[in-house]
Tab-separated table of C-alpha atoms in Angstrom:
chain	number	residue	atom	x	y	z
A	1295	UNK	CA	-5.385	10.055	207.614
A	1296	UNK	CA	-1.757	9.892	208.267
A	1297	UNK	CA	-0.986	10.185	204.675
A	1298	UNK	CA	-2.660	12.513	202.527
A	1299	UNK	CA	-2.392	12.792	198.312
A	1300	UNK	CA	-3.533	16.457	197.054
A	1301	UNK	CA	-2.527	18.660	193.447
A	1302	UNK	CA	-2.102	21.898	194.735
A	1303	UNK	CA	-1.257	22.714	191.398
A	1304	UNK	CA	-2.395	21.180	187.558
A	1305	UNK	CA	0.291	18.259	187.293
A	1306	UNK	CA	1.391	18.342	190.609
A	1307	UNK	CA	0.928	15.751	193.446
A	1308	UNK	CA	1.578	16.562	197.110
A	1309	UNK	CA	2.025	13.755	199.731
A	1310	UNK	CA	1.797	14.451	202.976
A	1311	UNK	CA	2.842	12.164	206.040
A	1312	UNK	CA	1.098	13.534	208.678
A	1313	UNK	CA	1.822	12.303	212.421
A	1314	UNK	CA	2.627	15.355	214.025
A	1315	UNK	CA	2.714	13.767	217.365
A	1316	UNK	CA	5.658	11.681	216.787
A	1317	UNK	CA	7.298	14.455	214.568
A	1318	UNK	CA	5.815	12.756	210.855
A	1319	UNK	CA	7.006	8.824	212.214
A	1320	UNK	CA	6.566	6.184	210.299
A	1321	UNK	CA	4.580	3.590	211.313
A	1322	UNK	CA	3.519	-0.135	209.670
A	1323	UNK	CA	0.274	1.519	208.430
A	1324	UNK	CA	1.654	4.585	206.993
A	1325	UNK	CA	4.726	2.987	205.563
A	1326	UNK	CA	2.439	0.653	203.325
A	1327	UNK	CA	-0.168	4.144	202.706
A	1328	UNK	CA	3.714	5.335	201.350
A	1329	UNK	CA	4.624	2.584	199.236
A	1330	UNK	CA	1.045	2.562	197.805
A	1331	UNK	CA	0.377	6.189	196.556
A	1332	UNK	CA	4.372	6.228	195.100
A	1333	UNK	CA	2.743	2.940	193.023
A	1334	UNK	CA	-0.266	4.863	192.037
A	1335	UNK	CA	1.684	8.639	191.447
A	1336	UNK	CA	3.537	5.560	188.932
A	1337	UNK	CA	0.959	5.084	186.513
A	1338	UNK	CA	-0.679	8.875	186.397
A	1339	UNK	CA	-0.263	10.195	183.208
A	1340	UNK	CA	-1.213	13.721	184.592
A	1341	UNK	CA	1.141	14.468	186.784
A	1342	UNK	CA	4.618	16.400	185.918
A	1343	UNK	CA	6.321	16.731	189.356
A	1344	UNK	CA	5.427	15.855	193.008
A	1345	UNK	CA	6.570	17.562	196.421
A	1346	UNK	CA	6.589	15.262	199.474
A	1347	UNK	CA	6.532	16.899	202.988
A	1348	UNK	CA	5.488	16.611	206.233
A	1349	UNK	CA	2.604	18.232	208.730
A	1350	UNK	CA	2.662	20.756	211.130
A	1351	UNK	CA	6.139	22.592	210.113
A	1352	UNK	CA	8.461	19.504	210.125
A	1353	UNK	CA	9.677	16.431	207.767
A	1354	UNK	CA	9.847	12.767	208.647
A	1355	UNK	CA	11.909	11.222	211.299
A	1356	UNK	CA	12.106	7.974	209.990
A	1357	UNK	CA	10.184	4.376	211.698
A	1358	UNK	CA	8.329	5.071	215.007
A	1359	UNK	CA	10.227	3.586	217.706
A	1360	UNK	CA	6.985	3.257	220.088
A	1361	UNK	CA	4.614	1.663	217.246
A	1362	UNK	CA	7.757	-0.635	215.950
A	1363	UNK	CA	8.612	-1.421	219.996
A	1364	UNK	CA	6.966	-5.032	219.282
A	1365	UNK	CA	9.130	-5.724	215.929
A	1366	UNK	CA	11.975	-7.329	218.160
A	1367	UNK	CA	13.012	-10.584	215.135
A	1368	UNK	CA	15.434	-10.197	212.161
A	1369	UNK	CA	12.112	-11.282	210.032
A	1370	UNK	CA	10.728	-7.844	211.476
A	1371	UNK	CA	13.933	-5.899	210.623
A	1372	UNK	CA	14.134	-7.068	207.027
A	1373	UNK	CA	10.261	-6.217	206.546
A	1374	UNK	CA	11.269	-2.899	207.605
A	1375	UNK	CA	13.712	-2.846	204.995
A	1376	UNK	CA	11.704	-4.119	202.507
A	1377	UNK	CA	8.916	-1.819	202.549
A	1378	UNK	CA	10.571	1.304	202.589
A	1379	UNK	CA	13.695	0.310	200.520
A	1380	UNK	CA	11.910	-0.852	197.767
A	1381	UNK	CA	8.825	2.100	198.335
A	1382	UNK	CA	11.813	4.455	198.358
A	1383	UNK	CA	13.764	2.699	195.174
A	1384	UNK	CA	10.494	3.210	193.302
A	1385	UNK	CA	10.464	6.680	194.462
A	1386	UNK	CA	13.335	7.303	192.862
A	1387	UNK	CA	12.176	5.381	189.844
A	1388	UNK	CA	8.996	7.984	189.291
A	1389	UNK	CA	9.261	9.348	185.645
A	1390	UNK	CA	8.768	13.048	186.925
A	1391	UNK	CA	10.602	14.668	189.141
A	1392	UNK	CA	9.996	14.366	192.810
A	1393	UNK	CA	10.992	17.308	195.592
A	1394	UNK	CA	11.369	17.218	199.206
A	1395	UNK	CA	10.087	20.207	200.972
A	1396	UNK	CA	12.287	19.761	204.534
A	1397	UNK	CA	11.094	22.724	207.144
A	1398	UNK	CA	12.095	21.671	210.827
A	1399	UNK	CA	14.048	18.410	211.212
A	1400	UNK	CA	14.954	15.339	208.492
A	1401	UNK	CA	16.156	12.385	211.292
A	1402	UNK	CA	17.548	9.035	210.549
A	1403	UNK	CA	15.088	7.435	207.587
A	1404	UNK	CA	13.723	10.999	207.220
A	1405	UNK	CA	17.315	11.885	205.895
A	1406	UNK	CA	17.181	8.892	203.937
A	1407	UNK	CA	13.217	9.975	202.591
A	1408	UNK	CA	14.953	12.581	201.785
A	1409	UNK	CA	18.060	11.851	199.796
A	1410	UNK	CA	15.478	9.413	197.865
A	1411	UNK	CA	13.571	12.511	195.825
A	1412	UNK	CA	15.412	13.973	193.151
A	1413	UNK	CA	15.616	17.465	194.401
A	1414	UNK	CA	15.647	18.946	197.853
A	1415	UNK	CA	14.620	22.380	199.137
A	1416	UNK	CA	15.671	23.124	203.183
A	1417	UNK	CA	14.374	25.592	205.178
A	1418	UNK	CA	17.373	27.669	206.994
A	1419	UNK	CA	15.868	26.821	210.340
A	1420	UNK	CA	15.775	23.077	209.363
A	1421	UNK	CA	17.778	20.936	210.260
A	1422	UNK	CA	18.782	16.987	208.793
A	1423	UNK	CA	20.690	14.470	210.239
A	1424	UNK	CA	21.755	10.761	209.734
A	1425	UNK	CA	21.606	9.415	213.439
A	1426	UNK	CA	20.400	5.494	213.201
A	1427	UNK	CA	24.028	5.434	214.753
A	1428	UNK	CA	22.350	6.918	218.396
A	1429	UNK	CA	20.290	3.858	218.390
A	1430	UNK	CA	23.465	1.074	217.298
A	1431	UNK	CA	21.899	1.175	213.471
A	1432	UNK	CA	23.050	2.505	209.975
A	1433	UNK	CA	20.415	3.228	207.471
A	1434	UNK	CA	18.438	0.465	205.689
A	1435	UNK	CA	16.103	2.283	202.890
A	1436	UNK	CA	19.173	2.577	200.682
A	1437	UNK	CA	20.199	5.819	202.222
A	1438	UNK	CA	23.895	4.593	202.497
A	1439	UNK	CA	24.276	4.425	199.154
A	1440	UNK	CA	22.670	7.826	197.913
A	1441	UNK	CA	24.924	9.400	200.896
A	1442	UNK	CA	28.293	7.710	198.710
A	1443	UNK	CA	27.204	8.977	195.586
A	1444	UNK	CA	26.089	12.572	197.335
A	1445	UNK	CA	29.304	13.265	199.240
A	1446	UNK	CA	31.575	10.683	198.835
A	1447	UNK	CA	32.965	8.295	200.956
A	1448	UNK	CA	35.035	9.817	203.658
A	1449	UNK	CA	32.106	12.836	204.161
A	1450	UNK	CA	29.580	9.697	204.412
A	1451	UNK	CA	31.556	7.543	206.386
A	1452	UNK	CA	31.855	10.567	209.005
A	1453	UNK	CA	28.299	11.709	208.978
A	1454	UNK	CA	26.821	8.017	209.503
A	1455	UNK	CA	29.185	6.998	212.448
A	1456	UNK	CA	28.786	10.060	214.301
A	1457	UNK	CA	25.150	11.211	213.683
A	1458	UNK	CA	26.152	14.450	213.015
A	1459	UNK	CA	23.587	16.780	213.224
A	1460	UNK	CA	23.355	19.615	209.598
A	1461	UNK	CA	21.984	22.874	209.100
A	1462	UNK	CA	20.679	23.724	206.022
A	1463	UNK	CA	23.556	26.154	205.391
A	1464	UNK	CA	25.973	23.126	205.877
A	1465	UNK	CA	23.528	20.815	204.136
A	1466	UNK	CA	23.449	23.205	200.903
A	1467	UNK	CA	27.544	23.639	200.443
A	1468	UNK	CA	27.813	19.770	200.530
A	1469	UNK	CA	25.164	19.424	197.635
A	1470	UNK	CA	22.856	17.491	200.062
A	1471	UNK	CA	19.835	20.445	199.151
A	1472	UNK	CA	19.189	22.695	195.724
A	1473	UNK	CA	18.017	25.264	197.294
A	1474	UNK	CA	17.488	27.001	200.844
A	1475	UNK	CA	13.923	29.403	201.768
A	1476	UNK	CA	13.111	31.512	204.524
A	1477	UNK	CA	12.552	29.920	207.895
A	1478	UNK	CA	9.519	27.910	207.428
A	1479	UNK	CA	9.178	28.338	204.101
A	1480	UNK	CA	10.416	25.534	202.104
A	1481	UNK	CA	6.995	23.770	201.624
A	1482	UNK	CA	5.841	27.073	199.481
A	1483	UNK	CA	9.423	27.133	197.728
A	1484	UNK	CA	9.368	23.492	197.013
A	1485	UNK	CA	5.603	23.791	195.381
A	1486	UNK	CA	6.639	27.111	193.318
A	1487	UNK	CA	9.197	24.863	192.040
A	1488	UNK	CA	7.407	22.123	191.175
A	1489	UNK	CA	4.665	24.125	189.456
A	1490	UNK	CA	7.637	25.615	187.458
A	1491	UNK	CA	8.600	22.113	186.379
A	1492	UNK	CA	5.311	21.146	185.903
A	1493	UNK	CA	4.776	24.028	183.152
A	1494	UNK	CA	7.872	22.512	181.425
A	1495	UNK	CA	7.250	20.238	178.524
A	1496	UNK	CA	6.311	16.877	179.889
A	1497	UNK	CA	8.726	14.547	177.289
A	1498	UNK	CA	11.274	16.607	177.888
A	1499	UNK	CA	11.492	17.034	181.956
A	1500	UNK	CA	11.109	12.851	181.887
A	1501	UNK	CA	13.592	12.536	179.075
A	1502	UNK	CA	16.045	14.983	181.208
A	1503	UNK	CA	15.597	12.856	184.349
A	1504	UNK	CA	15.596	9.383	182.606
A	1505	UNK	CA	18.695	10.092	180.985
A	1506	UNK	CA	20.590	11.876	184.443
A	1507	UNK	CA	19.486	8.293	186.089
A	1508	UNK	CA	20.767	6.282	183.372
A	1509	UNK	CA	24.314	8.099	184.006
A	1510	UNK	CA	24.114	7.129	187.652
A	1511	UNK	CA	23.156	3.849	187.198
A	1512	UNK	CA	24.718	2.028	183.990
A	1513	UNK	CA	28.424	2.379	182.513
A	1514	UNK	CA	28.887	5.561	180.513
A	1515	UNK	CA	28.264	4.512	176.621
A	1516	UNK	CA	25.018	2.820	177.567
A	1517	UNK	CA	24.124	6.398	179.203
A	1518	UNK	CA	25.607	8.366	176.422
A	1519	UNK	CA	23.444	5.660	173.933
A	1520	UNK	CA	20.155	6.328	175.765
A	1521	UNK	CA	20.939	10.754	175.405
A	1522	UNK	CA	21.073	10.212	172.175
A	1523	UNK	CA	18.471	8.202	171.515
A	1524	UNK	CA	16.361	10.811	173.444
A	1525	UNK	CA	16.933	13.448	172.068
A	1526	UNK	CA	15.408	13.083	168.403
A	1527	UNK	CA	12.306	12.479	169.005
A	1528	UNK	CA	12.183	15.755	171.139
A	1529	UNK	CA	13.771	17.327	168.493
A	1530	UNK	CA	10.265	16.525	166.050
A	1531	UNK	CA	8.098	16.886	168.646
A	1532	UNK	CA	5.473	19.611	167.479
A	1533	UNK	CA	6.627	21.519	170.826
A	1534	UNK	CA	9.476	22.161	169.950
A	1535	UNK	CA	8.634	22.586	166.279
A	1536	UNK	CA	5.897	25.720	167.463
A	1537	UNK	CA	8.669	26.742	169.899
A	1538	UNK	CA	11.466	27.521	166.872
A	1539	UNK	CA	8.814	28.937	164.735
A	1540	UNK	CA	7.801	31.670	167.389
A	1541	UNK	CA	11.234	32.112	168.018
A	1542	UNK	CA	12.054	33.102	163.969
A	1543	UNK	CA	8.936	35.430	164.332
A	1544	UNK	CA	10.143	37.057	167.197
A	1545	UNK	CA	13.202	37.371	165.564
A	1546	UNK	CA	11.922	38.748	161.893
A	1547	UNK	CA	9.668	41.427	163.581
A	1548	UNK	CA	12.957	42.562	165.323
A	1549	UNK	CA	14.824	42.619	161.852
């Protein structure tokens, strides 16, 4: 299988891409195996968080050049950017949040798989790296955009046209990753945090992330609107009714 869906953990989903022989590649098949487990991750009600890495010590490197070599038409091109895009977009769209676990190398749409999940965790031997530019492309999976909102314009404007090559250290200070683990270790990190999350009470964690995209993505006072309207029924939720009460007890057997 070149994809593989596990749960390492109670409420956590792992998806592997696993081509090691083209460094975790993309190809047709395992584009659509993509778009089709981030459909069915969608509509489980069990899962609180999901890590998405690649096999064998790296992450993704984007389409496979030798499996695509026959895809030569514009009709080919836009299916390209119509499977991932919109596989990515709904990535983004999951109600939990979603972490990518980048040991060795994120190239080209890997960067772009990347900057899709909602938190990142980079190896410091790992490198990432926006270089469609080597082969006279930009990126077409909505990376572009989630560069501009990352880094801003002049920062993404560089990075694209040159195919700059980042280590994680570099990667980190310009908010591209969360976090940074040991040399091969961001896999582990990335599921510690993601069983973390996934101990976290459910409503909340989606209410959190619901309400951080709706500030991205609509003017201001319609974000501000949906916060608010979050936030009470959290606030009656027998969670966090228990959680006050053992909270006072803590606090009279102190007194």
């Amino acid at each position: 299988m070149s994809l593989t869906l596990t749960h390492p953990f109670p409420g956590v989903a792992q998806i592997t891409v696993s081509r090691p022989r083209v460094r975790n590649a993309l190809d047709w098949e395992t584009m659509d195996a993509f778009a089709e487990t981030v459909r069915a991750l969608r509509s489980d009600p069990e899962i609180r968080a999901a890590v998405l890495c690649g096999a064998d010590g790296t992450f993704l490197s984007g389409g496979d050049l030798r499996a695509l070599h026959d895809a030569v038409t514009e009709a080919d091109g836009a299916r390209l950017v119509r499977v991932m895009s919109d596989a990515l977009d709904d990535l983004a769209a999951l109600p939990f949040p979603v972490i990518a676990a980048i040991d060795g190398a994120a190239r080209g749409g890997g960067a772009e798989i990347a900057l899709a999940c909602d938190l990142r965790v980079m190896a410091r031997d790992a490198t990432l790296g926006f270089v469609q530019i080597n082969l006279g492309l930009m990126p077409g999976w909505g990376g572009a955009g989630r560069l501009l909102r990352t880094v801003g314009y002049g920062r993404a404007l560089l990075w694209l046209t040159t195919g700059e090559i980042l280590d994680a250290e570099e990667a980190c200070r310009h908010g591209l990753v969360e976090r940074l683990a040991p040399p091969g270790g961001a896999l582990s990190e990335a599921l510690e945090l993601a069983e973390r999350i996934a101990s976290r009470h459910p409503p909340a964690v989606r209410a959190i992330k619901r309400t951080l995209r709706a500030y991205l993505e609509v003017p201001p006072a319609e974000a501000a609107a949906a916060e608010r309207e979050a936030f009470p029924p959290l606030w009656v939720d027998e969670f966090h009714l228990q959680a006050v009460e053992r909270f006072l007890n803590r606090k009279r057997e102190r007194s």
